Coordinates of C-alpha atoms and ligand atoms in Angstrom, one line a residue:
M1 CA 2.5 -13.9 22.0
A2 CA 0.4 -10.8 22.8
P3 CA -3.3 -11.4 23.2
I4 CA -4.2 -9.4 20.2
F5 CA -2.4 -11.8 17.9
K6 CA -4.0 -14.8 19.4
N7 CA -7.3 -13.1 18.8
S8 CA -6.5 -12.4 15.2
L9 CA -5.4 -16.0 14.5
L10 CA -8.7 -17.2 15.9
I11 CA -10.6 -14.8 13.6
F12 CA -8.4 -16.0 10.7
G13 CA -9.4 -19.6 11.6
L14 CA -13.1 -18.8 11.6
G15 CA -12.8 -17.0 8.2
V16 CA -11.3 -20.1 6.6
A17 CA -13.8 -22.5 8.3
F18 CA -16.9 -20.6 6.9
C19 CA -15.2 -20.2 3.5
V20 CA -16.6 -16.6 3.3
R21 CA -17.1 -15.2 -0.1
A22 CA -15.7 -11.8 -1.1
Q23 CA -18.2 -9.1 -0.6
N24 CA -19.9 -7.3 -3.5
I25 CA -18.4 -3.9 -3.7
T26 CA -19.6 -1.2 -6.1
A27 CA -18.3 2.2 -6.9
N28 CA -20.8 3.6 -4.4
S29 CA -20.0 1.3 -1.5
T30 CA -18.6 3.3 1.3
F31 CA -15.7 2.7 3.8
D32 CA -14.6 4.7 6.8
A33 CA -12.5 7.6 5.6
F34 CA -10.4 7.5 8.8
V35 CA -9.3 4.4 10.6
P36 CA -7.2 3.5 13.6
T37 CA -3.5 3.8 12.6
T38 CA -2.1 0.8 14.4
V39 CA -2.7 -2.7 13.1
A40 CA -3.4 -3.9 16.7
Q41 CA -6.2 -1.3 17.1
M42 CA -7.6 -2.1 13.7
L43 CA -7.8 -5.8 14.6
L44 CA -9.3 -5.1 18.0
S45 CA -12.2 -3.1 16.6
N46 CA -12.9 -4.9 13.4
V47 CA -13.4 -8.5 12.3
F48 CA -11.3 -9.3 9.2
Q49 CA -11.7 -12.3 7.0
P50 CA -9.0 -13.1 4.6
T51 CA -11.4 -14.0 1.8
Y52 CA -10.0 -15.3 -1.5
V53 CA -10.4 -12.6 -4.1
P54 CA -9.5 -13.8 -7.6
F55 CA -6.7 -11.9 -9.3
T56 CA -8.9 -11.1 -12.3
T57 CA -11.4 -9.2 -10.1
I58 CA -8.6 -7.1 -8.5
H59 CA -6.7 -6.7 -11.7
S60 CA -9.6 -5.4 -13.8
T61 CA -10.1 -2.6 -11.2
Y62 CA -6.4 -1.9 -11.3
L63 CA -6.4 -1.6 -15.1
E64 CA -9.4 0.8 -14.9
L65 CA -7.5 3.0 -12.5
Q66 CA -4.4 2.8 -14.6
S67 CA -6.2 4.0 -17.7
N68 CA -8.1 6.7 -15.8
F69 CA -4.7 8.0 -14.6
E70 CA -2.5 7.1 -17.6
S71 CA -0.2 10.1 -17.3
T72 CA 0.4 9.4 -13.7
F73 CA 1.3 5.8 -14.5
V74 CA 3.7 6.8 -17.2
F75 CA 5.3 9.5 -15.0
S76 CA 5.8 7.2 -12.1
Q77 CA 7.0 4.3 -14.1
N78 CA 9.6 6.5 -15.8
I79 CA 10.9 7.8 -12.4
T80 CA 10.7 4.8 -10.0
L81 CA 13.4 2.1 -10.3
P82 CA 11.9 -0.8 -12.2
Q83 CA 11.7 -3.5 -9.6
T84 CA 10.4 -1.0 -7.1
F85 CA 7.7 0.1 -9.5
K86 CA 6.5 -3.5 -9.6
H87 CA 6.3 -3.3 -5.8
S88 CA 4.0 -0.3 -6.1
E89 CA 1.9 -2.2 -8.6
R90 CA 1.6 -5.2 -6.2
M91 CA 0.6 -2.9 -3.4
V92 CA -2.3 -1.5 -5.5
H93 CA -3.5 -5.1 -5.9
Y94 CA -3.1 -5.9 -2.1
G95 CA -5.1 -2.8 -1.2
L96 CA -7.9 -3.6 -3.6
A97 CA -7.9 -7.2 -2.3
L98 CA -8.4 -6.0 1.2
L99 CA -11.3 -3.7 0.2
Y100 CA -13.0 -6.6 -1.7
S101 CA -12.5 -9.1 1.1
A102 CA -14.3 -8.6 4.4
G103 CA -13.3 -6.4 7.4
F104 CA -12.0 -3.1 6.3
P105 CA -14.1 -0.7 8.4
R106 CA -17.3 0.5 6.7
N107 CA -20.3 2.5 7.7
T108 CA -19.1 3.0 11.3
P109 CA -21.6 5.4 12.9
G110 CA -20.1 8.9 13.4
V111 CA -17.1 8.3 11.1
A112 CA -16.9 10.1 7.8
Q113 CA -17.4 7.9 4.8
I114 CA -15.5 7.6 1.5
S115 CA -16.8 5.8 -1.6
F116 CA -15.0 2.9 -3.0
A117 CA -14.5 4.9 -6.2
E118 CA -12.9 7.7 -4.4
L119 CA -10.8 5.6 -2.0
S120 CA -9.5 3.3 -4.7
R121 CA -8.6 6.4 -6.8
R122 CA -6.7 8.0 -4.0
F123 CA -5.0 4.8 -2.9
Y124 CA -4.0 4.0 -6.5
L125 CA -2.4 7.4 -6.9
A126 CA -0.6 7.2 -3.6
A127 CA 0.6 3.6 -4.2
I128 CA 1.8 4.1 -7.8
M129 CA 3.8 7.2 -6.8
H130 CA 4.8 6.3 -3.2
D131 CA 8.4 5.4 -4.2
L132 CA 9.1 8.2 -6.7
G133 CA 12.1 9.0 -4.4
I134 CA 13.6 5.5 -5.1
T135 CA 15.1 6.7 -8.4
N136 CA 18.1 7.5 -10.5
N137 CA 16.0 9.5 -13.0
T138 CA 17.9 12.7 -14.0
E139 CA 14.8 14.9 -13.8
A140 CA 13.8 13.6 -10.4
L141 CA 17.4 14.0 -9.2
A142 CA 17.1 17.7 -10.2
H143 CA 13.7 18.3 -8.5
P144 CA 14.1 21.0 -5.8
A145 CA 13.0 18.5 -3.1
H146 CA 15.7 15.9 -3.9
A147 CA 17.8 16.7 -0.8
M148 CA 15.1 15.4 1.5
S149 CA 14.3 11.9 2.6
F150 CA 12.9 9.8 -0.3
E151 CA 9.4 9.8 1.2
L152 CA 9.2 13.7 1.3
W153 CA 11.0 14.1 -2.0
G154 CA 8.5 11.7 -3.5
A155 CA 5.5 13.4 -1.9
F156 CA 6.6 16.8 -3.3
M157 CA 7.0 15.3 -6.8
A158 CA 3.6 13.7 -6.5
Y159 CA 2.1 16.9 -5.3
D160 CA 3.5 18.9 -8.2
H161 CA 2.5 16.2 -10.7
L162 CA -1.1 16.0 -9.5
H163 CA -1.5 19.8 -9.7
E164 CA -0.1 19.9 -13.2
S165 CA -1.7 16.8 -14.6
H166 CA -5.0 16.5 -12.7
P167 CA -6.1 20.1 -11.9
E168 CA -9.6 18.6 -11.2
L169 CA -8.4 17.1 -7.9
D170 CA -9.1 19.3 -4.9
A171 CA -6.9 20.1 -1.9
A172 CA -8.4 17.2 0.2
Q173 CA -7.7 14.7 -2.6
V174 CA -4.1 15.8 -3.4
G175 CA -3.4 16.4 0.3
D176 CA -4.5 12.8 1.2
V177 CA -2.2 11.3 -1.5
A178 CA 0.8 13.5 -0.8
E179 CA 0.5 13.2 3.0
S180 CA 0.1 9.4 2.8
I181 CA 3.3 9.2 0.7
A182 CA 5.2 11.5 3.1
L183 CA 4.2 9.4 6.1
H184 CA 4.3 5.9 4.7
T185 CA 7.4 4.8 6.6
T186 CA 6.6 6.7 9.8
Q187 CA 5.2 4.6 12.6
Y188 CA 2.6 6.0 15.0
F189 CA 1.3 4.3 18.1
Q190 CA -2.1 6.1 18.5
G191 CA -4.5 8.2 16.5
N192 CA -6.2 7.7 13.1
S193 CA -4.9 7.6 9.6
S194 CA -6.9 8.3 6.4
A195 CA -8.0 5.0 4.8
T196 CA -5.6 5.9 2.0
G197 CA -2.7 6.3 4.4
W198 CA -3.4 3.1 6.3
L199 CA -3.6 1.1 3.1
L200 CA -0.4 2.6 1.7
Q201 CA 1.7 2.0 4.8
N202 CA 0.4 -1.5 5.4
T203 CA 0.6 -2.8 1.8
A204 CA 4.1 -1.4 1.6
V205 CA 5.2 -3.1 4.8
F206 CA 3.4 -6.3 3.8
D207 CA 5.1 -6.5 0.4
I208 CA 8.5 -6.1 2.0
F209 CA 8.3 -8.1 5.2
G210 CA 5.3 -10.5 4.7
Y211 CA 2.8 -11.8 7.2
D212 CA 4.6 -11.6 10.6
V213 CA 5.4 -7.9 10.8
Y214 CA 3.6 -7.1 14.0
G215 CA 4.0 -10.6 15.5
P216 CA 3.6 -14.1 14.1
G217 CA 0.7 -14.1 11.7
S218 CA -0.2 -10.5 12.4
F219 CA -1.2 -9.9 8.8
D220 CA -3.0 -13.2 8.4
P221 CA -6.4 -11.7 8.9
F222 CA -6.0 -9.3 6.0
W223 CA -4.6 -11.2 3.1
N224 CA -5.6 -14.6 1.6
T225 CA -2.4 -16.5 0.6
Q226 CA -3.9 -17.7 -2.7
T227 CA -4.8 -14.2 -3.7
V228 CA -1.3 -13.0 -2.8
A229 CA 0.3 -15.9 -4.6
E230 CA -1.6 -14.9 -7.8
I231 CA -0.5 -11.3 -7.4
E232 CA 3.1 -12.3 -6.9
Q233 CA 2.9 -14.5 -10.0
A234 CA 1.6 -11.6 -12.1
F235 CA 4.1 -9.1 -10.7
P236 CA 7.2 -11.2 -9.7
R237 CA 9.4 -9.9 -6.9
D238 CA 12.6 -10.7 -8.9
T239 CA 15.4 -8.5 -7.6
F240 CA 13.2 -6.0 -5.8
I241 CA 14.7 -6.3 -2.3
A242 CA 18.2 -6.0 -3.7
E243 CA 17.3 -2.9 -5.7
F244 CA 15.5 -1.3 -2.8
T245 CA 18.2 -2.1 -0.3
A246 CA 20.9 -0.7 -2.5
D247 CA 19.0 2.5 -3.1
F248 CA 18.3 2.8 0.6
A249 CA 22.0 2.3 1.4
K250 CA 22.8 5.2 -1.0
E251 CA 20.2 7.4 0.7
E252 CA 21.5 6.6 4.2
A253 CA 25.0 7.6 3.2
L254 CA 23.9 10.8 1.5
K255 CA 21.2 11.8 4.1
P256 CA 22.2 10.5 7.5
N257 CA 19.1 12.0 9.0
C258 CA 16.7 10.3 6.6
I259 CA 13.3 9.1 7.9
F260 CA 13.9 5.4 7.3
T261 CA 16.8 5.2 9.7
H262 CA 14.3 5.8 12.5
S263 CA 12.3 2.9 11.4
F264 CA 11.8 -0.2 13.6
F265 CA 11.6 -2.3 10.4
D266 CA 14.9 -4.0 9.5
L267 CA 15.5 -4.6 5.8
A268 CA 17.6 -7.6 6.8
D269 CA 14.2 -9.2 7.6
A270 CA 12.8 -8.5 4.1
K271 CA 11.3 -11.4 2.1
I272 CA 13.4 -12.1 -0.9
S273 CA 11.6 -14.5 -3.2
T274 CA 8.0 -14.6 -1.9
I275 CA 5.9 -13.4 1.0
V276 CA 3.5 -16.3 0.8
P277 CA 4.5 -18.7 3.6
S278 CA 5.6 -22.0 2.1
K279 CA 8.2 -24.6 2.7
T280 CA 10.1 -23.4 -0.4
S281 CA 10.2 -19.7 0.3
Ligands
LIG1 C1 -22.9 -10.9 -4.4 O1 -23.8 -10.9 -5.5 C2 -24.1 -12.1 -6.0 C3 -24.9 -11.9 -7.3 O2 -25.5 -10.7 -7.3 C4 -24.8 -12.9 -5.0 O3 -25.2 -14.2 -5.5 C5 -24.0 -13.1 -3.7 O4 -24.7 -13.7 -2.7 C6 -23.5 -11.7 -3.2 N1 -22.5 -12.0 -2.2 C7 -22.5 -11.4 -1.0 C8 -21.4 -11.7 -0.1 O5 -23.4 -10.5 -0.7
LIG2 C1 -23.9 5.9 -7.4 O1 -23.8 7.3 -7.1 C2 -24.0 8.1 -8.2 C3 -23.8 9.6 -7.7 O2 -24.1 9.7 -6.4 C4 -25.4 7.9 -8.8 O3 -25.6 8.8 -9.9 C5 -25.5 6.5 -9.2 O4 -26.8 6.2 -9.7 C6 -25.2 5.6 -8.1 N1 -25.2 4.2 -8.6 C7 -25.7 3.2 -7.9 C8 -25.5 1.8 -8.6 O5 -26.3 3.3 -6.9
LIG3 C1 19.0 3.4 -13.2 O1 19.0 2.2 -12.5 C2 18.4 1.1 -13.3 C3 18.3 -0.1 -12.5 O2 19.1 -0.1 -11.4 C4 19.4 0.9 -14.5 O3 18.8 -0.1 -15.3 C5 19.4 2.2 -15.3 O4 20.3 2.1 -16.4 C6 19.8 3.4 -14.4 N1 19.6 4.6 -15.2 C7 20.4 5.7 -15.0 C8 20.1 6.9 -15.8 O5 21.4 5.6 -14.3
LIG4 C1 11.6 10.1 -18.5 O1 12.6 10.8 -17.8 C2 13.6 11.4 -18.6 C3 14.6 11.9 -17.7 O2 14.2 12.9 -16.8 C4 12.9 12.4 -19.5 O3 13.9 13.0 -20.3 C5 11.8 11.8 -20.3 O4 11.1 12.8 -21.0 C6 10.9 11.0 -19.4 N1 9.9 10.3 -20.2 C7 8.6 10.3 -20.0 C8 7.9 9.4 -20.9 O5 8.1 10.9 -19.2
LIG5 C1 -10.0 7.9 15.9 O1 -11.3 7.6 15.3 C2 -12.2 7.1 16.3 C3 -13.5 6.8 15.5 O2 -13.3 5.8 14.6 C4 -12.5 8.0 17.4 O3 -13.4 7.4 18.3 C5 -11.2 8.4 18.1 O4 -11.4 9.4 19.0 C6 -10.1 8.9 17.1 N1 -8.9 9.0 17.7 C7 -8.1 10.1 17.7 C8 -6.9 10.1 18.5 O5 -8.5 11.1 17.1

């Protein structure tokens, strides 16, 4: 076991022992706008506590975002395969849970800040549209970007949609959402991601592979198992992995150079029924 993971398990233990409460986050609370890309680096420089955040807290923020971007929700739900769309919805909840619990970098001197209102908005848009390219929708299949890897195809569709439906968003906002979608399956080993991009990649990976992705318990410091169980109950996994794997097999046959074939993640390791560790899973 690498030292970093021992360290994170220790932090996890302390968080539970002190029974830390979720922090009070308002629209004006700020977070670092850029964070270390790798999970190991994130854990080295920040102390995370997997605080329990009630589903109702997260879900009310989710519903607010959904109603603020109703056309995006409808657009994305219509295009994304149904089980995969629920994966996107779970991801929004995981990301919000992480911001409400303690540890996601905030107020680091010298690092640009982003308000909770702005970060949650960008992350919502990125997460809800991140799998637009996992689709059999006729209009999506006819989009000029359809021949590219699903991440890029989806990013172009999201980019077009945001410009058409939300002209109030500027280049930095649309760019952060589109770039985060384009890169969400690409692994880097150094450098920084936008907070949006970090949340998108890691909530996607977490929802597919569970807690042990970067070593045993590597995601333990980020997500409280009770919070996650409540999210999974509200948005059941059902046949998500089968749907996603089948679509990916189609893409791999059609686009042998697709991005996901370079991934170190193996869909054979995906969690089928639940990502919450338990004797029955
Ligand atoms: C959050 O706010 C409540 C009520 O305003 C307060 O009782 C509680 O101590 C605060 N929690 C934290 C972690 O600051
Ligand atoms: C949050 O920020 C906005 C705009 O900067 C300001 O109008 C508002 O009063 C602030 N709210 C709180 C609770 O500080
Ligand atoms: C797309 O796939 C879904 C789920 O796999 C299926 O229910 C639906 O009928 C398909 N739609 C089209 C247009 O092929
Ligand atoms: C859903 O997609 C189909 C196929 O492209 C399209 O005809 C229909 O208008 C879309 N519905 C909504 C609500 O966007
Ligand atoms: C990433 O951001 C940190 C500040 O959080 C900075 O010290 C570091 O130089 C950045 N790394 C790269 C590769 O830009």
